[in-house]
């Protein structure tokens, strides 16, 4: 009796377990990114099948169209269980990939698509249910093979998100790049996702499968260039063995429309002992770079060009020879121009040791580059970080946007150096949108930052971690960067919804709550780290954790106290005419609005103003009470992010659920640390009591000051 009862119980438990595992999604490790192609449900399968009974590519396959065909095999194989075979004849229900060169009738005056296609440029595509040669087809059309590849990814994305076919799309910017801050020894500066994916030692002979998957992921977003190595570069990267290694990577990326670029160290020829100086006006130096460019293009015929960090944070540069940034950039530009290469010269420069010390760091990029405007060669772009300090959780846009005639590239940081590495959740789509849509007021009627750009770069968050980005949600930042590099008008929320559907499945019970979390996440981090326009109050060097008290570093503008300027009288950096007057670098209308604290958006208040603690905020609270309220909100929202995720447990596969749950738990602790340490410190300087209801920090200020993080990652 007892035996049969327990047998019955066991049978019941077994059935329950089997039912549970049949409904819970299978575990995933994140390697497939947003290109997962998990099986669709039966009805969706039927409708996709009807659009792709056969796959037809008129004309011969090229490496790029082969990549498109391979992706369709993989994609439809996963989504439908079986991919249709490639066919040579157009028939009803064909998925037809065509350019005017492959299907001349697209070019005929009678074709309704002709004009539409012509407007899409080299990289655009259109997707259409239409009739071709009397057959009903799904058409992916473009002017080039790379357009077909982009169109293929768009079609697969539409299927994965359950969206209706996109009509047509073309990028606004020609240059859409990732910047890897990867070192030749495979460490990654500000990298939080393992080692560099570039295995320099094994290259050029061994080309990891990851390189192909990296190319697929980037091409699916329309990223068309990648700088392989750190802006803090080494001379060796321009020697023959490394050029051969870069060429091997370029070979893998080429079919996917991705060009390879390198970071060049200014003093390379001198350090390699091949010249006696690195003066850009020296004929010997000019000849060396010309030879070097010729050598690179022999090996990598479509090499993109150089990015250069010069005379910044100890890097050598033309100013070492009393030459200007323009002299330096133009010398490299001349070497690359015959090959159609470009120079992306970074504007992230701040005074070398000994000079300009004491000048507002936020002003220095503009002060250096504005006077040089008009002096740069046509194939030079100035690459400008989104804000004037350094990738803070929130910064106003850099005053160089809209101020130069010289073409300007945007530099965003996808890796979260200042936003909690890869442990804290912070979806950066909202930050990208905020910056791209900010009005520079440099033209009548307004001009957004997006409208001032000629290119866009994102500092990569990619590494050897199985999930590529360190955490599943950090994949969304790579994704959002790529989608917004293609289309600066894309909305962060739509991009989040797309990513969530592709990454976790197009089930609204999952997508809607995940999008909500993502949309809240960056503001949460801003609130518990640097609310109301505070900035650069992180730990020294590694930038982890709060350290608003630090006041003893070599340069004043490395110290948090320099940036927050908190004292008995108040808090904030006065950048109005009464202070550093950084505001004068912006358009007059912008400067006027931001000169008055009353008309300055409160999210930037302490960036531009030094105000007394009892300054009245829009909420009616004092500045002191408001600051505390923001820290409290940051902590509460970090806890809420965790709870929202926990509620999703039944709908997420166990592996990804757990990996993220652990991070969100850690984020709550990080938020608490920030909140408590900042309140303890700011209270010590303001001397004010905590208003009723505000919880005292758990420990003394001394305790927070005593914390050290010697092995924090990303600090090479
Ligand atoms: C800072 C980073 C540093 C970079 C530098 C740069 O802390 O690692 O080298 O920017 O962009 O944010 O050059």
Short mmCIF file of N, CA, C and O and ligand atoms in Angstrom, two decimals, residues 181 189-190 231-232 309 313 346 348 385 390-391 417-418 543 716, ligand 1:
data_model
loop_
_atom_site.label_atom_id
_atom_site.label_comp_id
_atom_site.label_asym_id
_atom_site.label_seq_id
_atom_site.Cartn_x
_atom_site.Cartn_y
_atom_site.Cartn_z
N UNK A 181 38.15 49.09 -27.99
CA UNK A 181 39.28 49.56 -27.21
C UNK A 181 40.09 48.33 -26.78
O UNK A 181 40.39 48.11 -25.62
N UNK A 189 40.40 47.77 -22.71
CA UNK A 189 40.23 48.94 -21.86
C UNK A 189 38.74 49.23 -21.72
O UNK A 189 38.03 49.33 -22.72
N UNK A 190 38.29 49.32 -20.48
CA UNK A 190 36.86 49.53 -20.17
C UNK A 190 35.99 48.41 -20.73
O UNK A 190 34.84 48.62 -21.10
N UNK A 231 42.13 53.11 -28.78
CA UNK A 231 42.61 54.46 -29.11
C UNK A 231 43.94 54.76 -28.41
O UNK A 231 44.72 55.58 -28.89
N UNK A 232 44.16 54.13 -27.27
CA UNK A 232 45.49 54.19 -26.66
C UNK A 232 46.30 53.10 -27.35
O UNK A 232 46.40 51.98 -26.88
N UNK A 309 43.91 59.28 -31.33
CA UNK A 309 43.85 60.01 -30.06
C UNK A 309 45.21 60.64 -29.88
O UNK A 309 46.20 59.93 -29.69
N UNK A 313 45.51 62.78 -22.53
CA UNK A 313 45.80 61.80 -21.49
C UNK A 313 47.15 61.12 -21.71
O UNK A 313 47.27 59.90 -21.63
N UNK A 346 40.19 62.49 -32.94
CA UNK A 346 39.30 62.63 -31.77
C UNK A 346 39.44 64.00 -31.11
O UNK A 346 40.55 64.53 -30.97
N UNK A 348 38.46 64.41 -28.05
CA UNK A 348 38.60 64.19 -26.60
C UNK A 348 40.04 64.47 -26.20
O UNK A 348 40.88 63.59 -26.08
N UNK A 385 33.00 63.08 -28.51
CA UNK A 385 32.18 62.33 -27.55
C UNK A 385 30.83 63.03 -27.36
O UNK A 385 30.75 64.25 -27.51
N UNK A 390 33.06 63.20 -20.17
CA UNK A 390 33.54 61.84 -20.46
C UNK A 390 32.47 60.78 -20.21
O UNK A 390 32.53 60.10 -19.18
N UNK A 391 31.57 60.56 -21.14
CA UNK A 391 30.67 59.40 -21.08
C UNK A 391 29.96 59.24 -19.73
O UNK A 391 29.80 58.12 -19.22
N UNK A 417 31.32 52.10 -18.89
CA UNK A 417 32.40 52.47 -17.98
C UNK A 417 31.88 53.22 -16.75
O UNK A 417 32.35 53.01 -15.64
N UNK A 418 30.95 54.10 -16.98
CA UNK A 418 30.46 54.95 -15.89
C UNK A 418 29.03 54.61 -15.47
O UNK A 418 28.42 55.36 -14.73
N UNK A 543 36.63 53.75 -11.94
CA UNK A 543 35.33 54.41 -12.08
C UNK A 543 34.16 53.59 -11.53
O UNK A 543 33.01 53.83 -11.90
N UNK A 716 42.89 48.45 -17.34
CA UNK A 716 43.97 47.65 -17.89
C UNK A 716 45.21 47.65 -17.00
O UNK A 716 45.39 48.54 -16.20
C1 LIG B 1 38.02 57.71 -20.76
C2 LIG B 1 38.47 56.36 -20.36
C3 LIG B 1 39.83 56.01 -20.88
C4 LIG B 1 39.88 56.30 -22.37
C5 LIG B 1 39.52 57.74 -22.62
C6 LIG B 1 39.41 58.05 -24.10
O1 LIG B 1 38.47 56.32 -18.95
O2 LIG B 1 40.05 54.66 -20.60
O3 LIG B 1 41.14 56.03 -22.87
O4 LIG B 1 38.26 58.02 -22.08
O5 LIG B 1 38.28 58.10 -24.57
O6 LIG B 1 36.64 57.66 -20.62
O7 LIG B 1 40.40 58.26 -24.75
#
